[in-house]
Structures are given as structure tokens and as C-alpha cells.
Amino acid sequence: AQTVTQSQPEMSVQEAETVTLSCTYDTSESDYYLFWYKQPPSRQMILVIRQEAYKQQNATENRFSVNFQKAAKSFSLKISDSQLGDAAMYFCAYRMGNNNDMRFGAGTRLTVKP
Amino acid sequence: GAVVSQHPSRVICKSGTSVKIECRSLDFQATTMFWYRQFPKQSLMLMATSNEGSKATYEQGVEKDKFLINHASLTLSTLTVTSAHPEDSSFYICSAIGFIFGGQKSSYNEQFFGPGTRLTVL
């Protein structure tokens, strides 16, 4: 079974600083996708960034980037120039293949201090 | 981007009654939809996978007779919580798989999440 582990229940960062959220996963599959989702107080799940396992290059989306270490099964999220609006729950997720369900980590609550 | 709606957004019901939650893909056809449950301050837990025109596949530990799922069309899946009890109170989220045509970028299937439904059983 695939599992996703987020070892940081809570993190805080000063506005404009950089923070890294950790995620590890366990799988024996070769074709899979990894995601980071943001869940603000509204509870709407918002896709932050996605990574295809077959791609060696780390995904980036503006201030968000990942450090994908396939051999170590690690997928951390770096948020640069943190903004107050970045405060939310962040979930790391794994999906096997293209049409399957997602498995989520326990989440990390990020607080941004002004 | 693709939009998934859920109705109702909030529902309060008495113990023993049944509640239906709708999940709709508004601008795309979704052959597969998923239902998740999220308890306060916890993660999303998959309840079942809903495929259009066929029976839903339930995760281990999820009672299929209690959580009835119907996926009658390519844009609608419903979750009915039968004989609801206070322990069924939770946040229910659906998601649907839609195809993203990326043009020169890679095209891929993506999951789009609904805004969720908060169920409170008194």
C-alpha cells in the first residue's frame, strides 16, 4: 500500500522568508504523481504544484518549488518570499498512474508571521 | 480551470434520517469521481471511487450500505448517507478527474476538488 508521511504537524515562517515543508512516501510503483495541495480555512483544496515521477527536473510554480528525490522517496515543498496568504494547511499527496485516487499525508499547518 | 460543485455546502439533520450530497463537474465530463471524508484537523480519507455507469468501489472499512454512491451521468455523482448518526458528522469532499489539454505543454488527467459539504448530525 502507498503511504504518505508528513512529519511536521505545524510550521511557521516570517513574512518574506523561505520555508520548506517535508514529505516522504512509500511505493513500489514506477509510474506515479506527487502533489502539494493547499487547504485554506474555506476548506477548498487548491493545487499548488505537481510532479511526475518520470521527470527528473524539479517542478516550480512561481514562489513554489519542490525538491524531488526519487531514490529517497522524498518530495519537499519550498515556499519562497512567504506571504500572509500562504497560511493554510498543506497536504502532500500521491497518485498512482493517471486515473486513480489520491493518498494524502496528515498535513502541515503553516503559519506566516507578519 | 475545471470546476466541481457540491450541494449542499452545509446540512444539519436529525439522527436516523438520510442525507444526499451532490457532486457535479460543471464544464467537463468526469468518468471517475472520488469521495473523501475529512474529520476536523485531519487529512482527507478516501471513501470510495465512483465510475459512471457502474458500481462504486469502496475502501476497506467503509460501509457501502450506509454510504450509497450513484454515478448516473458523466457530470453527476451523489453520496447518500443513510440513517445518519452523530459519528457521521464530518466534512465530505468529492473530486473528479478531468482532462487538461496543455497544448505545447503535456496534456494530462487532473483531479479537481469540490468545495466540500459539512454534515452535522444531531
CSV table of C-alpha atoms in Angstrom, one decimal:
chain,number,residue,atom,x,y,z
A,1,ALA,CA,0.0,0.0,0.0
A,2,GLN,CA,1.1,3.5,-0.7
A,3,THR,CA,1.7,5.8,2.3
A,4,VAL,CA,2.5,9.5,2.5
A,5,THR,CA,4.1,10.9,5.6
A,6,GLN,CA,4.3,14.5,6.6
A,7,SER,CA,6.4,14.7,9.8
A,8,GLN,CA,5.8,18.4,10.6
A,9,PRO,CA,2.3,18.9,12.0
A,10,GLU,CA,3.0,22.7,12.3
A,11,MET,CA,5.4,25.1,10.8
A,12,SER,CA,5.8,28.9,11.0
A,13,VAL,CA,7.7,31.3,8.8
A,14,GLN,CA,8.3,35.0,8.9
A,15,GLU,CA,6.7,37.0,6.1
A,16,ALA,CA,9.1,37.3,3.1
A,17,GLU,CA,11.2,34.4,4.4
A,18,THR,CA,11.5,30.9,3.0
A,19,VAL,CA,10.1,27.7,4.4
A,20,THR,CA,10.4,24.1,3.5
A,21,LEU,CA,7.7,21.5,4.2
A,22,SER,CA,8.7,17.9,4.2
A,23,CYS,CA,7.0,14.8,2.7
A,24,THR,CA,8.1,11.2,2.2
A,25,TYR,CA,6.2,8.5,0.6
A,26,ASP,CA,6.4,4.8,0.1
A,27,THR,CA,5.6,3.0,-3.1
A,28,SER,CA,6.8,0.1,-5.3
A,29,GLU,CA,5.3,1.7,-8.4
A,30,SER,CA,7.3,3.4,-11.1
A,31,ASP,CA,4.5,5.5,-12.7
A,32,TYR,CA,3.1,7.9,-10.2
A,33,TYR,CA,2.5,11.6,-9.5
A,34,LEU,CA,3.1,13.7,-6.5
A,35,PHE,CA,1.2,16.8,-5.4
A,36,TRP,CA,1.1,19.6,-2.9
A,37,TYR,CA,-2.3,20.9,-2.1
A,38,LYS,CA,-3.2,24.0,0.0
A,39,GLN,CA,-6.3,24.0,2.1
A,40,PRO,CA,-7.2,27.4,3.5
A,41,PRO,CA,-9.9,27.9,6.1
A,42,SER,CA,-12.5,27.8,3.4
A,43,ARG,CA,-11.6,24.0,3.1
A,44,GLN,CA,-11.3,24.3,-0.7
A,45,MET,CA,-8.4,22.1,-1.9
A,46,ILE,CA,-6.1,24.2,-4.1
A,47,LEU,CA,-3.4,22.5,-6.2
A,48,VAL,CA,-0.1,24.2,-5.5
A,49,ILE,CA,2.3,22.0,-7.6
A,50,ARG,CA,2.5,18.6,-9.2
A,51,GLN,CA,5.5,16.4,-10.1
A,52,GLU,CA,5.6,13.4,-12.5
A,53,ALA,CA,7.8,10.7,-11.2
A,54,TYR,CA,9.4,10.1,-14.6
A,55,LYS,CA,10.6,13.7,-14.7
A,56,GLN,CA,14.0,14.4,-13.1
A,57,GLN,CA,13.6,18.1,-13.2
A,58,ASN,CA,12.0,19.6,-10.1
A,59,ALA,CA,8.7,21.3,-10.7
A,60,THR,CA,8.4,25.0,-10.0
A,61,GLU,CA,5.4,27.4,-9.9
A,62,ASN,CA,6.4,30.9,-9.2
A,63,ARG,CA,7.3,31.1,-5.5
A,64,PHE,CA,6.7,27.4,-5.0
A,65,SER,CA,9.2,24.7,-5.9
A,66,VAL,CA,9.8,21.1,-4.9
A,67,ASN,CA,12.9,19.0,-4.2
A,68,PHE,CA,12.0,15.6,-5.6
A,69,GLN,CA,14.4,12.9,-4.5
A,70,LYS,CA,13.1,9.8,-6.2
A,71,ALA,CA,15.5,7.3,-4.7
A,72,ALA,CA,15.0,8.6,-1.2
A,73,LYS,CA,11.2,8.9,-1.9
A,74,SER,CA,11.2,12.4,-0.7
A,75,PHE,CA,9.1,15.3,-2.0
A,76,SER,CA,9.6,18.6,-0.1
A,77,LEU,CA,7.9,21.9,-0.9
A,78,LYS,CA,9.8,25.2,-0.7
A,79,ILE,CA,7.9,28.4,-0.4
A,80,SER,CA,9.9,31.5,-1.1
A,81,ASP,CA,9.1,35.1,-0.2
A,82,SER,CA,6.3,33.8,2.1
A,83,GLN,CA,3.1,35.9,2.1
A,84,LEU,CA,0.3,36.1,4.7
A,85,GLY,CA,-2.0,34.4,2.2
A,86,ASP,CA,0.2,31.4,2.2
A,87,ALA,CA,-1.1,30.5,5.7
A,88,ALA,CA,-3.0,27.3,5.4
A,89,MET,CA,-2.9,23.5,5.8
A,90,TYR,CA,-0.6,21.9,3.2
A,91,PHE,CA,-1.1,18.3,2.2
A,92,CYS,CA,1.3,16.2,0.3
A,93,ALA,CA,-0.4,13.7,-2.0
A,94,TYR,CA,0.5,10.6,-4.1
A,95,ARG,CA,-1.4,9.2,-7.0
A,96,MET,CA,-0.5,6.1,-8.8
A,97,GLY,CA,-0.9,6.4,-12.6
A,98,ASN,CA,-3.2,8.8,-14.4
A,99,ASN,CA,-6.7,7.9,-13.3
A,100,ASN,CA,-6.5,6.8,-9.8
A,101,ASP,CA,-7.4,8.2,-6.4
A,102,MET,CA,-5.0,10.3,-4.3
A,103,ARG,CA,-3.5,9.4,-1.0
A,104,PHE,CA,-2.8,12.2,1.4
A,105,GLY,CA,-0.4,12.9,4.1
A,106,ALA,CA,-1.5,14.1,7.5
A,107,GLY,CA,-0.9,17.7,6.6
A,108,THR,CA,1.3,20.6,7.9
A,109,ARG,CA,-0.3,23.7,9.2
A,110,LEU,CA,1.7,26.7,8.0
A,111,THR,CA,1.6,30.0,9.9
A,112,VAL,CA,3.0,33.1,8.4
A,113,LYS,CA,4.0,35.8,10.9
A,114,PRO,CA,3.9,39.4,9.8
B,1,GLY,CA,-9.9,25.8,-14.9
B,2,ALA,CA,-12.3,22.9,-14.5
B,3,VAL,CA,-15.0,23.4,-11.8
B,4,VAL,CA,-16.5,20.9,-9.5
B,5,SER,CA,-19.5,21.9,-7.4
B,6,GLN,CA,-21.1,20.3,-4.3
B,7,HIS,CA,-24.6,20.8,-3.0
B,8,PRO,CA,-25.4,21.5,-0.3
B,9,SER,CA,-22.4,23.2,1.3
B,10,ARG,CA,-23.8,22.6,4.8
B,11,VAL,CA,-26.5,20.3,6.1
B,12,ILE,CA,-27.8,19.6,9.5
B,13,CYS,CA,-30.1,16.6,10.0
B,14,LYS,CA,-31.6,14.6,12.8
B,15,SER,CA,-30.2,11.2,13.7
B,16,GLY,CA,-31.8,8.4,11.7
B,17,THR,CA,-32.5,10.5,8.6
B,18,SER,CA,-30.8,10.2,5.3
B,19,VAL,CA,-28.9,12.9,3.5
B,20,LYS,CA,-27.9,13.2,-0.1
B,21,ILE,CA,-24.9,15.2,-1.3
B,22,GLU,CA,-24.4,16.0,-5.0
B,23,CYS,CA,-21.1,16.4,-6.8
B,24,ARG,CA,-21.2,17.9,-10.3
B,25,SER,CA,-18.5,18.6,-12.8
B,26,LEU,CA,-19.6,21.8,-14.4
B,27,ASP,CA,-17.6,22.2,-17.5
B,28,PHE,CA,-16.2,18.8,-18.2
B,29,GLN,CA,-17.2,15.2,-18.3
B,30,ALA,CA,-15.9,13.1,-15.5
B,31,THR,CA,-15.9,9.3,-15.9
B,32,THR,CA,-14.4,8.9,-12.4
B,33,MET,CA,-15.2,10.7,-9.2
B,34,PHE,CA,-13.9,10.2,-5.7
B,35,TRP,CA,-15.5,10.8,-2.3
B,36,TYR,CA,-13.3,11.8,0.6
B,37,ARG,CA,-14.1,12.4,4.2
B,38,GLN,CA,-12.2,14.8,6.4
B,39,PHE,CA,-12.6,15.0,10.2
B,40,PRO,CA,-11.6,18.2,12.0
B,41,LYS,CA,-7.8,18.8,11.9
B,42,GLN,CA,-7.2,15.6,10.0
B,43,SER,CA,-6.4,14.6,6.5
B,44,LEU,CA,-8.7,13.5,3.6
B,45,MET,CA,-9.5,9.9,3.7
B,46,LEU,CA,-10.8,8.2,0.5
B,47,MET,CA,-14.2,6.6,1.0
B,48,ALA,CA,-14.9,5.3,-2.5
B,49,THR,CA,-14.3,5.6,-6.2
B,50,SER,CA,-17.3,6.3,-8.4
B,51,ASN,CA,-17.3,5.3,-12.0
B,52,GLU,CA,-20.0,6.4,-14.4
B,53,GLY,CA,-22.5,3.6,-15.1
B,54,SER,CA,-21.0,1.1,-12.7
B,55,LYS,CA,-21.0,0.3,-9.0
B,56,ALA,CA,-18.7,2.3,-6.8
B,57,THR,CA,-15.6,0.8,-5.3
B,58,TYR,CA,-15.4,1.3,-1.5
B,59,GLU,CA,-12.3,1.5,0.6
B,60,GLN,CA,-11.8,-1.0,3.4
B,61,GLY,CA,-13.9,-0.2,6.4
B,62,VAL,CA,-16.4,2.0,4.6
B,63,GLU,CA,-19.9,0.6,4.8
B,64,LYS,CA,-21.4,0.5,1.3
B,65,ASP,CA,-24.9,0.1,2.6
B,66,LYS,CA,-24.5,3.2,4.7
B,67,PHE,CA,-22.8,5.4,2.2
B,68,LEU,CA,-24.7,4.9,-1.1
B,69,ILE,CA,-22.9,6.3,-4.2
B,70,ASN,CA,-24.6,6.7,-7.5
B,71,HIS,CA,-22.8,8.0,-10.6
B,72,ALA,CA,-25.6,8.1,-13.1
B,73,SER,CA,-24.1,10.5,-15.6
B,74,LEU,CA,-20.8,11.9,-16.7
B,75,THR,CA,-21.3,15.1,-14.7
B,76,LEU,CA,-23.1,13.9,-11.5
B,77,SER,CA,-22.3,11.7,-8.6
B,78,THR,CA,-24.3,11.5,-5.4
B,79,LEU,CA,-23.4,10.3,-1.9
B,80,THR,CA,-26.3,9.4,0.3
B,81,VAL,CA,-25.6,8.9,4.0
B,82,THR,CA,-28.4,6.6,5.2
B,83,SER,CA,-29.7,6.5,8.7
B,84,ALA,CA,-27.2,9.1,9.7
B,85,HIS,CA,-25.7,9.2,13.2
B,86,PRO,CA,-23.7,11.8,15.1
B,87,GLU,CA,-20.5,9.9,14.3
B,88,ASP,CA,-21.2,10.5,10.6
B,89,SER,CA,-20.8,14.3,11.2
B,90,SER,CA,-17.8,15.3,9.0
B,91,PHE,CA,-16.7,17.2,6.0
B,92,TYR,CA,-17.3,15.4,2.8
B,93,ILE,CA,-15.3,16.3,-0.3
B,94,CYS,CA,-15.7,15.0,-3.8
B,95,SER,CA,-13.2,15.2,-6.7
B,96,ALA,CA,-13.5,14.5,-10.4
B,97,ILE,CA,-10.9,13.6,-13.0
B,98,GLY,CA,-10.8,15.9,-15.9
B,99,PHE,CA,-8.5,16.1,-18.9
B,100,ILE,CA,-6.3,19.1,-19.2
B,101,PHE,CA,-5.2,19.9,-22.7
B,102,GLY,CA,-1.9,21.6,-22.4
B,103,GLY,CA,-1.2,22.5,-26.0
B,104,GLN,CA,2.5,22.6,-26.3
B,105,LYS,CA,2.8,21.5,-22.7
B,106,SER,CA,2.0,18.0,-21.8
B,107,SER,CA,-1.7,17.1,-21.6
B,108,TYR,CA,-2.8,15.1,-18.6
B,109,ASN,CA,-5.6,14.0,-16.4
B,110,GLU,CA,-6.1,16.1,-13.3
B,111,GLN,CA,-8.2,15.8,-10.2
B,112,PHE,CA,-10.5,18.8,-9.4
B,113,PHE,CA,-11.9,19.1,-5.9
B,114,GLY,CA,-15.3,20.3,-4.9
B,115,PRO,CA,-15.7,22.9,-2.1
B,116,GLY,CA,-16.9,20.3,0.3
B,117,THR,CA,-20.1,19.6,2.3
B,118,ARG,CA,-20.2,19.9,6.1
B,119,LEU,CA,-22.6,17.4,7.6
B,120,THR,CA,-23.8,17.8,11.1
B,121,VAL,CA,-26.0,15.0,12.6
B,122,LEU,CA,-27.8,16.0,15.8
